[in-house]
PDB file of C-alpha atoms in Angstrom:
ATOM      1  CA  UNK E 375      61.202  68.106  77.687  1.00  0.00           C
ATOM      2  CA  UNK E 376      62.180  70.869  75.301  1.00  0.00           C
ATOM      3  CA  UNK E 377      65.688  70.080  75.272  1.00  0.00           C
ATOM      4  CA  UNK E 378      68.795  68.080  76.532  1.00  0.00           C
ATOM      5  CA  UNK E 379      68.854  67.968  79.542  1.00  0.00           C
ATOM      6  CA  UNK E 380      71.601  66.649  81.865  1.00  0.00           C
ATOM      7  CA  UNK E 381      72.169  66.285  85.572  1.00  0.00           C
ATOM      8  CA  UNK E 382      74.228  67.246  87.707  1.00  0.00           C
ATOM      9  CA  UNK E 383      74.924  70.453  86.118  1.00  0.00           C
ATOM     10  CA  UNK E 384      78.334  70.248  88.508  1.00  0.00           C
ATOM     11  CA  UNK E 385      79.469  67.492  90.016  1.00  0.00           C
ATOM     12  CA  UNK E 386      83.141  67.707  92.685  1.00  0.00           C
ATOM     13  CA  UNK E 387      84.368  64.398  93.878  1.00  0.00           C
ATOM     14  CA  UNK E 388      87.768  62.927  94.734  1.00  0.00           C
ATOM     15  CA  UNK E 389      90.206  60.897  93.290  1.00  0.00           C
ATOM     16  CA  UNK E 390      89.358  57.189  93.435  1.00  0.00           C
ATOM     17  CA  UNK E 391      85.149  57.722  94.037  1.00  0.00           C
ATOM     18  CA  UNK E 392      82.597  56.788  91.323  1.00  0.00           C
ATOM     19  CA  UNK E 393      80.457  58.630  89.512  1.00  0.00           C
ATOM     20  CA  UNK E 394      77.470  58.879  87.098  1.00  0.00           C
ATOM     21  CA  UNK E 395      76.356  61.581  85.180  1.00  0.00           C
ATOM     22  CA  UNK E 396      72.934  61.086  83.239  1.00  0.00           C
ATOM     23  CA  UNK E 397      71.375  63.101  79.810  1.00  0.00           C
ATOM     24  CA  UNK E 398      67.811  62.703  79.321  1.00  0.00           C
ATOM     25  CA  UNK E 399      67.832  63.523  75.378  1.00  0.00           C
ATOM     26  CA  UNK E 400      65.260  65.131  73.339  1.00  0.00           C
ATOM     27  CA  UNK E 401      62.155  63.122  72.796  1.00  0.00           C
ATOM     28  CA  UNK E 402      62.200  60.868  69.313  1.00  0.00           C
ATOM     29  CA  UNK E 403      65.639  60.970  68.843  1.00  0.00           C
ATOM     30  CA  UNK E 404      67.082  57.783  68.599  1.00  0.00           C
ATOM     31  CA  UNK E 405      71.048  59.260  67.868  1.00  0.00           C
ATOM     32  CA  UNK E 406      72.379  60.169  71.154  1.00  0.00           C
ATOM     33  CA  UNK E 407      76.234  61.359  71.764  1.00  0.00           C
ATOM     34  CA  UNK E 408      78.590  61.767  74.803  1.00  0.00           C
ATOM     35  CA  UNK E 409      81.483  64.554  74.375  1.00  0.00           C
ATOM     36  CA  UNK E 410      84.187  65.756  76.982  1.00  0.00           C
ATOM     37  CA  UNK E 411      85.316  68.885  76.573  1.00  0.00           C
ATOM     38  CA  UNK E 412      88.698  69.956  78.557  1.00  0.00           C
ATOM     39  CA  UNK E 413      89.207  74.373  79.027  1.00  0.00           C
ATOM     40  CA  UNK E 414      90.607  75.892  75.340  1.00  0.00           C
ATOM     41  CA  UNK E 415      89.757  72.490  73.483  1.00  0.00           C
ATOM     42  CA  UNK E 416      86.879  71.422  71.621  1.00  0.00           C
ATOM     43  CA  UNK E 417      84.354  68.867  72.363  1.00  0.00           C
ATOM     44  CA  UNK E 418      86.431  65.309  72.092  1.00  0.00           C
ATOM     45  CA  UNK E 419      84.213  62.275  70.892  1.00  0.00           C
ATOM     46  CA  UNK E 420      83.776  59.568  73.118  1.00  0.00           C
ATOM     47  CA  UNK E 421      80.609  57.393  72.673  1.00  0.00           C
ATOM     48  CA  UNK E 422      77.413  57.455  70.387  1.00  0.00           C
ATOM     49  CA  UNK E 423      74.113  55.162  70.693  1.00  0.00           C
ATOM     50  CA  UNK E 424      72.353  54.232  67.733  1.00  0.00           C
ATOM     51  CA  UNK E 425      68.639  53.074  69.566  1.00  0.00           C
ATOM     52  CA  UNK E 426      69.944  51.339  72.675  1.00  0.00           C
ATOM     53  CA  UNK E 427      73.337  49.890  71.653  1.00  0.00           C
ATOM     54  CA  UNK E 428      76.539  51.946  71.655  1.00  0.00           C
ATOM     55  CA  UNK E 429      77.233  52.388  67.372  1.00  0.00           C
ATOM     56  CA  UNK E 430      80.633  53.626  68.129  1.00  0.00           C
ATOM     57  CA  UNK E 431      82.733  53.567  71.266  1.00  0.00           C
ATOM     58  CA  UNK E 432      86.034  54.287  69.843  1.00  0.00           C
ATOM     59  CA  UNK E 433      86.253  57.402  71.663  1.00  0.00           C
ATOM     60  CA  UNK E 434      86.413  56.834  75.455  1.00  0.00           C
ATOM     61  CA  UNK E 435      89.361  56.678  77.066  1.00  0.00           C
ATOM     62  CA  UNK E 436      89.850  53.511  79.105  1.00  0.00           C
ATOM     63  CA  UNK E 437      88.506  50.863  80.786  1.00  0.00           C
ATOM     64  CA  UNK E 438      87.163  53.612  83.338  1.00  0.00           C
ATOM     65  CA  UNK E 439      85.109  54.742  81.437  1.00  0.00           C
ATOM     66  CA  UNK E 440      81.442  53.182  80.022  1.00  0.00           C
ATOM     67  CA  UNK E 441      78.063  54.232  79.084  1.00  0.00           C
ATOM     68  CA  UNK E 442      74.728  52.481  79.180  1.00  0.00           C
ATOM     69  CA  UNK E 443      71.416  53.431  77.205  1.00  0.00           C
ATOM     70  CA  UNK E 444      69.510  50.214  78.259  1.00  0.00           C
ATOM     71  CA  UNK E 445      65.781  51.224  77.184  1.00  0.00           C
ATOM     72  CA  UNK E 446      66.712  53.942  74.140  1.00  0.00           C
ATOM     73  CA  UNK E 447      66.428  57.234  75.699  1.00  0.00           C
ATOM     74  CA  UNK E 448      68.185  58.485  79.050  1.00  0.00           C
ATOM     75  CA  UNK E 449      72.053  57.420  79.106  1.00  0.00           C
ATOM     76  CA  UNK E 450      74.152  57.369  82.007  1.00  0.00           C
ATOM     77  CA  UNK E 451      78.088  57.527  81.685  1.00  0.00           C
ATOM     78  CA  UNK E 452      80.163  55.951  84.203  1.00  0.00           C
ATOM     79  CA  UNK E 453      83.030  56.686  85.304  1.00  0.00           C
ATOM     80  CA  UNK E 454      85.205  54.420  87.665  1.00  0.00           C
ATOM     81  CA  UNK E 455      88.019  55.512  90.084  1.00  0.00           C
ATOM     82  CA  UNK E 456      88.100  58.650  88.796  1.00  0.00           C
ATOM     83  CA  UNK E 457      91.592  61.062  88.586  1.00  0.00           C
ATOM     84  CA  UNK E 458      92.001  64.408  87.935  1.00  0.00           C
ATOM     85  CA  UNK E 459      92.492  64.275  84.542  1.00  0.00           C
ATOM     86  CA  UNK E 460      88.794  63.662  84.149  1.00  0.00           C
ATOM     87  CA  UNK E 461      88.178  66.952  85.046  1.00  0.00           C
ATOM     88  CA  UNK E 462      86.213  68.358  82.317  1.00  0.00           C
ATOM     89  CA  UNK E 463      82.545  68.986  80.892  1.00  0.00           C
ATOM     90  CA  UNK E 464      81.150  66.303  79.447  1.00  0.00           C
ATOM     91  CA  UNK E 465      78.267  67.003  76.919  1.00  0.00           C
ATOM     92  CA  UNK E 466      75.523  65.100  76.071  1.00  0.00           C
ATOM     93  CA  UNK E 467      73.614  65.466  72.197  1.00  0.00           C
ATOM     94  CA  UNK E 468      70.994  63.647  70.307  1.00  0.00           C
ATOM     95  CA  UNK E 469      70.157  64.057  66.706  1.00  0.00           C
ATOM     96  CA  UNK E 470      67.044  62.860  65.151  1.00  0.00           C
ATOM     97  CA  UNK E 471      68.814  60.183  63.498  1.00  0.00           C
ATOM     98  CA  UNK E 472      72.688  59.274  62.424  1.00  0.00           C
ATOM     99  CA  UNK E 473      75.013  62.108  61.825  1.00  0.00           C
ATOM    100  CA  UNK E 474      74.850  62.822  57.784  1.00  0.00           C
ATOM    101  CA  UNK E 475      71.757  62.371  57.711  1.00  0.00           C
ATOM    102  CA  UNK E 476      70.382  65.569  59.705  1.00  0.00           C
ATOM    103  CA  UNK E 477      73.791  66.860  60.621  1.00  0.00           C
ATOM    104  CA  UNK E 478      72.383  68.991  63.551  1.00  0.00           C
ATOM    105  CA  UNK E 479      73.443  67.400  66.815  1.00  0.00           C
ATOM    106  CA  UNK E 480      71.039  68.968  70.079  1.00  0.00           C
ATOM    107  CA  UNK E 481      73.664  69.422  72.687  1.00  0.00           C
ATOM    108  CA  UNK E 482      73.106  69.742  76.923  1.00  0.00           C
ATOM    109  CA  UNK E 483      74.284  72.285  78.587  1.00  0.00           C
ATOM    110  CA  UNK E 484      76.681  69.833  80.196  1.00  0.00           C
ATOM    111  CA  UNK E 485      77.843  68.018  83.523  1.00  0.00           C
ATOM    112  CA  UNK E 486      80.716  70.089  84.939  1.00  0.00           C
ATOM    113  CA  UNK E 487      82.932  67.027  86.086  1.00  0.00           C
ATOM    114  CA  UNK E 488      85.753  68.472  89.155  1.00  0.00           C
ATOM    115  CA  UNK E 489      88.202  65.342  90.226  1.00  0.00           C
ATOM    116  CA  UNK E 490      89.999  67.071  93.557  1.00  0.00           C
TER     117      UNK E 490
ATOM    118  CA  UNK H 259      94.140  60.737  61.407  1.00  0.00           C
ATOM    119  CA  UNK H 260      91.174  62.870  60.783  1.00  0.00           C
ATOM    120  CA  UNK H 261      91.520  66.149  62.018  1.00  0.00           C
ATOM    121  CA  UNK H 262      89.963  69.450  62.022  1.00  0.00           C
ATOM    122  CA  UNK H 263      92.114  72.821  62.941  1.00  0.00           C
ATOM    123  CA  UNK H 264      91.391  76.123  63.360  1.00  0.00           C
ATOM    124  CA  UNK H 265      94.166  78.065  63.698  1.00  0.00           C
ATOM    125  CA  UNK H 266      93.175  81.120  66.045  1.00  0.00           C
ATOM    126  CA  UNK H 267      91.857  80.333  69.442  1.00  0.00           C
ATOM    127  CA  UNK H 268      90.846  84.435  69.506  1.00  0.00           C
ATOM    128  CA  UNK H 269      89.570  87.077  67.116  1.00  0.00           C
ATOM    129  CA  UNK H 270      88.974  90.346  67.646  1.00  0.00           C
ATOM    130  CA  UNK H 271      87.177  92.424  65.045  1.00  0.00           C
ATOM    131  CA  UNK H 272      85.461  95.812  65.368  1.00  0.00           C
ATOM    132  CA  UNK H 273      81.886  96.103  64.744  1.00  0.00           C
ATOM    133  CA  UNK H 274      81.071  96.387  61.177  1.00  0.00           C
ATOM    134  CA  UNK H 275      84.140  94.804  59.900  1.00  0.00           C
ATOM    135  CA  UNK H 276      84.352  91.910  57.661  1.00  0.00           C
ATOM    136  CA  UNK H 277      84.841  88.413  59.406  1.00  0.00           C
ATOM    137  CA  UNK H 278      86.969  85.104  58.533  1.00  0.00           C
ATOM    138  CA  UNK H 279      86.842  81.921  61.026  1.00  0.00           C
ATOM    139  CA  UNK H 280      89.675  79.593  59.513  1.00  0.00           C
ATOM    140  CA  UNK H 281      88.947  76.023  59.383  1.00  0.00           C
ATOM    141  CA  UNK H 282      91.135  73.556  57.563  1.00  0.00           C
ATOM    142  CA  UNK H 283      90.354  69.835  58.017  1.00  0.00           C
ATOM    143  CA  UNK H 284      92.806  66.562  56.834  1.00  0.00           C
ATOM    144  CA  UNK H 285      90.514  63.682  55.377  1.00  0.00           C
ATOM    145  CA  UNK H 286      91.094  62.601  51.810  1.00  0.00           C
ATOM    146  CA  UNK H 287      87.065  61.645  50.890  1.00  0.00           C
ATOM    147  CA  UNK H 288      83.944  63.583  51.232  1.00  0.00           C
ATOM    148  CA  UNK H 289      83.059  64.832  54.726  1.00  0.00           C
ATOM    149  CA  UNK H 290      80.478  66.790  55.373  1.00  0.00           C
ATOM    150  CA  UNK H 291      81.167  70.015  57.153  1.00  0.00           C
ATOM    151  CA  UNK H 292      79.268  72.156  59.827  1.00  0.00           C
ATOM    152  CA  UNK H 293      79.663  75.373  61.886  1.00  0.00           C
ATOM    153  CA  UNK H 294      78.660  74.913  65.843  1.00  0.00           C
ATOM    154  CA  UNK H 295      78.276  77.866  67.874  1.00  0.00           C
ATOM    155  CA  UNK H 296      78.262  78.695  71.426  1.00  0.00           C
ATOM    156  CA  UNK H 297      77.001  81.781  72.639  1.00  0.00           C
ATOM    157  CA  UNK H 298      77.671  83.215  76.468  1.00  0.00           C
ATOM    158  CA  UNK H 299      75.931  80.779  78.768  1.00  0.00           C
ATOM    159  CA  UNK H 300      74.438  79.115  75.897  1.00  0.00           C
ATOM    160  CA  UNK H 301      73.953  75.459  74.708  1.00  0.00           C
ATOM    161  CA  UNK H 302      76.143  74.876  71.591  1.00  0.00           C
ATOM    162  CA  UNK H 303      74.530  74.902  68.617  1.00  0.00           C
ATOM    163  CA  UNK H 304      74.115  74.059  64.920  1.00  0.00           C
ATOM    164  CA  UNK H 305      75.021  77.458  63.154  1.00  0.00           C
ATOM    165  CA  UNK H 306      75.248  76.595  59.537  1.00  0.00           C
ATOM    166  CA  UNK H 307      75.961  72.908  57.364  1.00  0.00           C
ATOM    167  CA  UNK H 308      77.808  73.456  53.595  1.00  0.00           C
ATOM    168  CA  UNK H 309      75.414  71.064  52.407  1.00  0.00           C
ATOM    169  CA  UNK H 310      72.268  73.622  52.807  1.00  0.00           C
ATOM    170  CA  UNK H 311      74.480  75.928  51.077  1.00  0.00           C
ATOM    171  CA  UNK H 312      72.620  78.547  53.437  1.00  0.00           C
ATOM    172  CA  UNK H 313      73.208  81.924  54.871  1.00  0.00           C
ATOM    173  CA  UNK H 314      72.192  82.179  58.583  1.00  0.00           C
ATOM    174  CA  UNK H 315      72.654  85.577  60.636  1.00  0.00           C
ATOM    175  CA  UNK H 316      74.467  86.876  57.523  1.00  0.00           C
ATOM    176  CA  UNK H 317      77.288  83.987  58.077  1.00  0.00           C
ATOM    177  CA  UNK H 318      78.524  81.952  54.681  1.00  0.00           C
ATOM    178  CA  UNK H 319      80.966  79.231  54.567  1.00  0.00           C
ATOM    179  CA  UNK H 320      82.421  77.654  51.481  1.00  0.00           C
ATOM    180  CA  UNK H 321      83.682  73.814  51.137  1.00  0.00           C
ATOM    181  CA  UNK H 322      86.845  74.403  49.128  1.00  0.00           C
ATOM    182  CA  UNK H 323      88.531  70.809  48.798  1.00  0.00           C
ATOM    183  CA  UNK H 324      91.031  71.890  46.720  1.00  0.00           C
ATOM    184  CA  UNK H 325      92.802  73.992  49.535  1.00  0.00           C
ATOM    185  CA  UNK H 326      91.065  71.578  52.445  1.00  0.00           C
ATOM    186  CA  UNK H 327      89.067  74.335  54.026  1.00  0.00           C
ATOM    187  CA  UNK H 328      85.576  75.566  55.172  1.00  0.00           C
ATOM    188  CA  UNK H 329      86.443  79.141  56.543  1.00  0.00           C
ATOM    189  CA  UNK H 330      83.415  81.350  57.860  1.00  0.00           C
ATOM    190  CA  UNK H 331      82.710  84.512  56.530  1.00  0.00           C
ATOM    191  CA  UNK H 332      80.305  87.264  57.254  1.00  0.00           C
ATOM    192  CA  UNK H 333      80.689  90.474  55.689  1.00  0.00           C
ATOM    193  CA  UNK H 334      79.618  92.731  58.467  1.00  0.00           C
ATOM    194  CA  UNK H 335      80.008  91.522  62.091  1.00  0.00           C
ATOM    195  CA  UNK H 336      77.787  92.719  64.949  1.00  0.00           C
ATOM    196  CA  UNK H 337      78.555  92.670  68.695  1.00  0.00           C
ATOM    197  CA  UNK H 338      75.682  89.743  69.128  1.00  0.00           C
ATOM    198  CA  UNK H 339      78.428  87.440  67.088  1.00  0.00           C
ATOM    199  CA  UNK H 340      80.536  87.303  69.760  1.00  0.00           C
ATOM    200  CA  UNK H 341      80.755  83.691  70.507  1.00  0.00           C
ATOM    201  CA  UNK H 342      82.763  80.583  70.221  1.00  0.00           C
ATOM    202  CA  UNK H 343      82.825  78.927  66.930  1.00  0.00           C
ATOM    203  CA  UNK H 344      83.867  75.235  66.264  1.00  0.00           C
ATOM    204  CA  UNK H 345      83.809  73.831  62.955  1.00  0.00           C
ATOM    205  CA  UNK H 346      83.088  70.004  62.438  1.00  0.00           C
ATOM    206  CA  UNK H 347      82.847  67.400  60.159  1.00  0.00           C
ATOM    207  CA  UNK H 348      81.246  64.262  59.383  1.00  0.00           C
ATOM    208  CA  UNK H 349      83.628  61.844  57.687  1.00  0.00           C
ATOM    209  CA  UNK H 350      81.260  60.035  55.235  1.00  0.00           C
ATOM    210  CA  UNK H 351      82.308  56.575  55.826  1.00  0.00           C
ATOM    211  CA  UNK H 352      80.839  56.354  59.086  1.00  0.00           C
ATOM    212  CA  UNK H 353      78.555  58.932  59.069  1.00  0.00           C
ATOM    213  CA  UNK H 354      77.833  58.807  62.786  1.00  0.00           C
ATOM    214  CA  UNK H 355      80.759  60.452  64.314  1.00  0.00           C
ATOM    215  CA  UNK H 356      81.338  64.223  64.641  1.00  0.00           C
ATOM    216  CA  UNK H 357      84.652  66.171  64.992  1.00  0.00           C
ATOM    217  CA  UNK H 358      84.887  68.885  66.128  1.00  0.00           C
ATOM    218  CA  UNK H 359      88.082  71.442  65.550  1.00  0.00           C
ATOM    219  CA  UNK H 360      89.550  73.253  68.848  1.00  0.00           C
ATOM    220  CA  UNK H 361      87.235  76.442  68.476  1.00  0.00           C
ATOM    221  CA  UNK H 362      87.847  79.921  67.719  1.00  0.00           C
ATOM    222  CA  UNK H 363      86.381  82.602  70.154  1.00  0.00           C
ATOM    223  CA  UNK H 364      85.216  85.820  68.406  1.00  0.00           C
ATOM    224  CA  UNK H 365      84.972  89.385  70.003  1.00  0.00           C
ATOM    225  CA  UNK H 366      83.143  92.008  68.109  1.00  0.00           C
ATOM    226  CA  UNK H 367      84.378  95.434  69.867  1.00  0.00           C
ATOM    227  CA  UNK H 368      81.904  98.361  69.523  1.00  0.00           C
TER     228      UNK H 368
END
């Protein structure tokens, strides 16, 4: 595809349910990133996959929370008895490669995530 | 902690004025340091990295590690600037990970 792409564009679900929300990144780029962004903040770090093994998870939250990129492109992120704090958009980026070396991250237009 | 701030969530600036987007950021090595922006219903994007030392859509930014800052500057700001506008840095350690600072939304007013 041309871009990032990432589906659903909105997701609602309630407290407690499961849910999944995929990014399909650019094609060739092996660097791919999930971000959450909460309203006023910036986009917080949670996970990045170097190929098909997760580089660096330092940044998601709990145990609730895991990502899979089992063949090197698509990723899903997973999120397990979800609560209203994970309310938030969660974006998805690839890069060409690692981070310094390109510095230019491709970002999705993002899965808006609503926890009644 | 490494941190990036920004210290105004909103700037308003009338067209043809000079612009300054703040960004300060706590690390004592090297990072790299980039501009994203986001315009209305927009993907975020890569506006401008110190290490290209580049101008894009008249913007400039200058790493000043002496005063721990990468503040955005563009002498003459058009209405099509208004946006939001996160600056980020790579910490050079790692290299992988990208953080971003809180944003800063800029209104150009005709």
């Amino acid at each position: 595809g041309a871009g990032v792409s990432q589906t659903p564009s909105n997701k609602v679900t309630e407290k407690g349910k499961y849910v999944e929300l995929r990014c399909d990144p650019i094609s060739g780029h092996t660097a791919l990133y999930w971000y959450r962004q909460s309203l006023g903040q910036g986009p917080e770090f949670l996970i990045y996959f170097q190929g098909t093994g997760a580089a660096d998870d330092s940044g998601l939250p709990n145990d609730r929370f895991f990502a899979v990129r089992p063949e090197g492109s698509v990723s899903t992120l997973k999120i397990q008895r979800t609560e209203r704090g994970d309310s938030a958009v969660y974006l998805c980026a690839s890069s060409l490669m690692a981070g310094r070396n390109t510095g230019e991250l491709f970002f999705g237009e993002g899965s808006r995530l609503t926890v009644l | 902690a490494q941190r990036v701030t920004q210290p105004e969530k909103l700037l308003s600036v009338f067209k043809g004025a000079p612009v300054e987007l703040k960004c300060n950021y706590s690390y004592s090595g090297s990072p790299e340091l980039f501009w994203y922006v986001q315009y209305s219903r927009q993907r975020l994007q890569l506006l401008l990295r110190h290490i290209s030392r580049e101008s894009i859509k008249g913007f400039t930014a200058d790493l000043n590690k002496g005063e721990t800052s990468f503040h955005l500057k563009k002498p003459f700001a058009q209405e099509e600037d208004s946006a939001m506008y996160y600056c980020a840095l790579i910490l050079d350690n790692y290299g992988q990970n990208f953080v971003f600072g809180p944003g800063t939304r800029l209104s150009v007013l005709p």
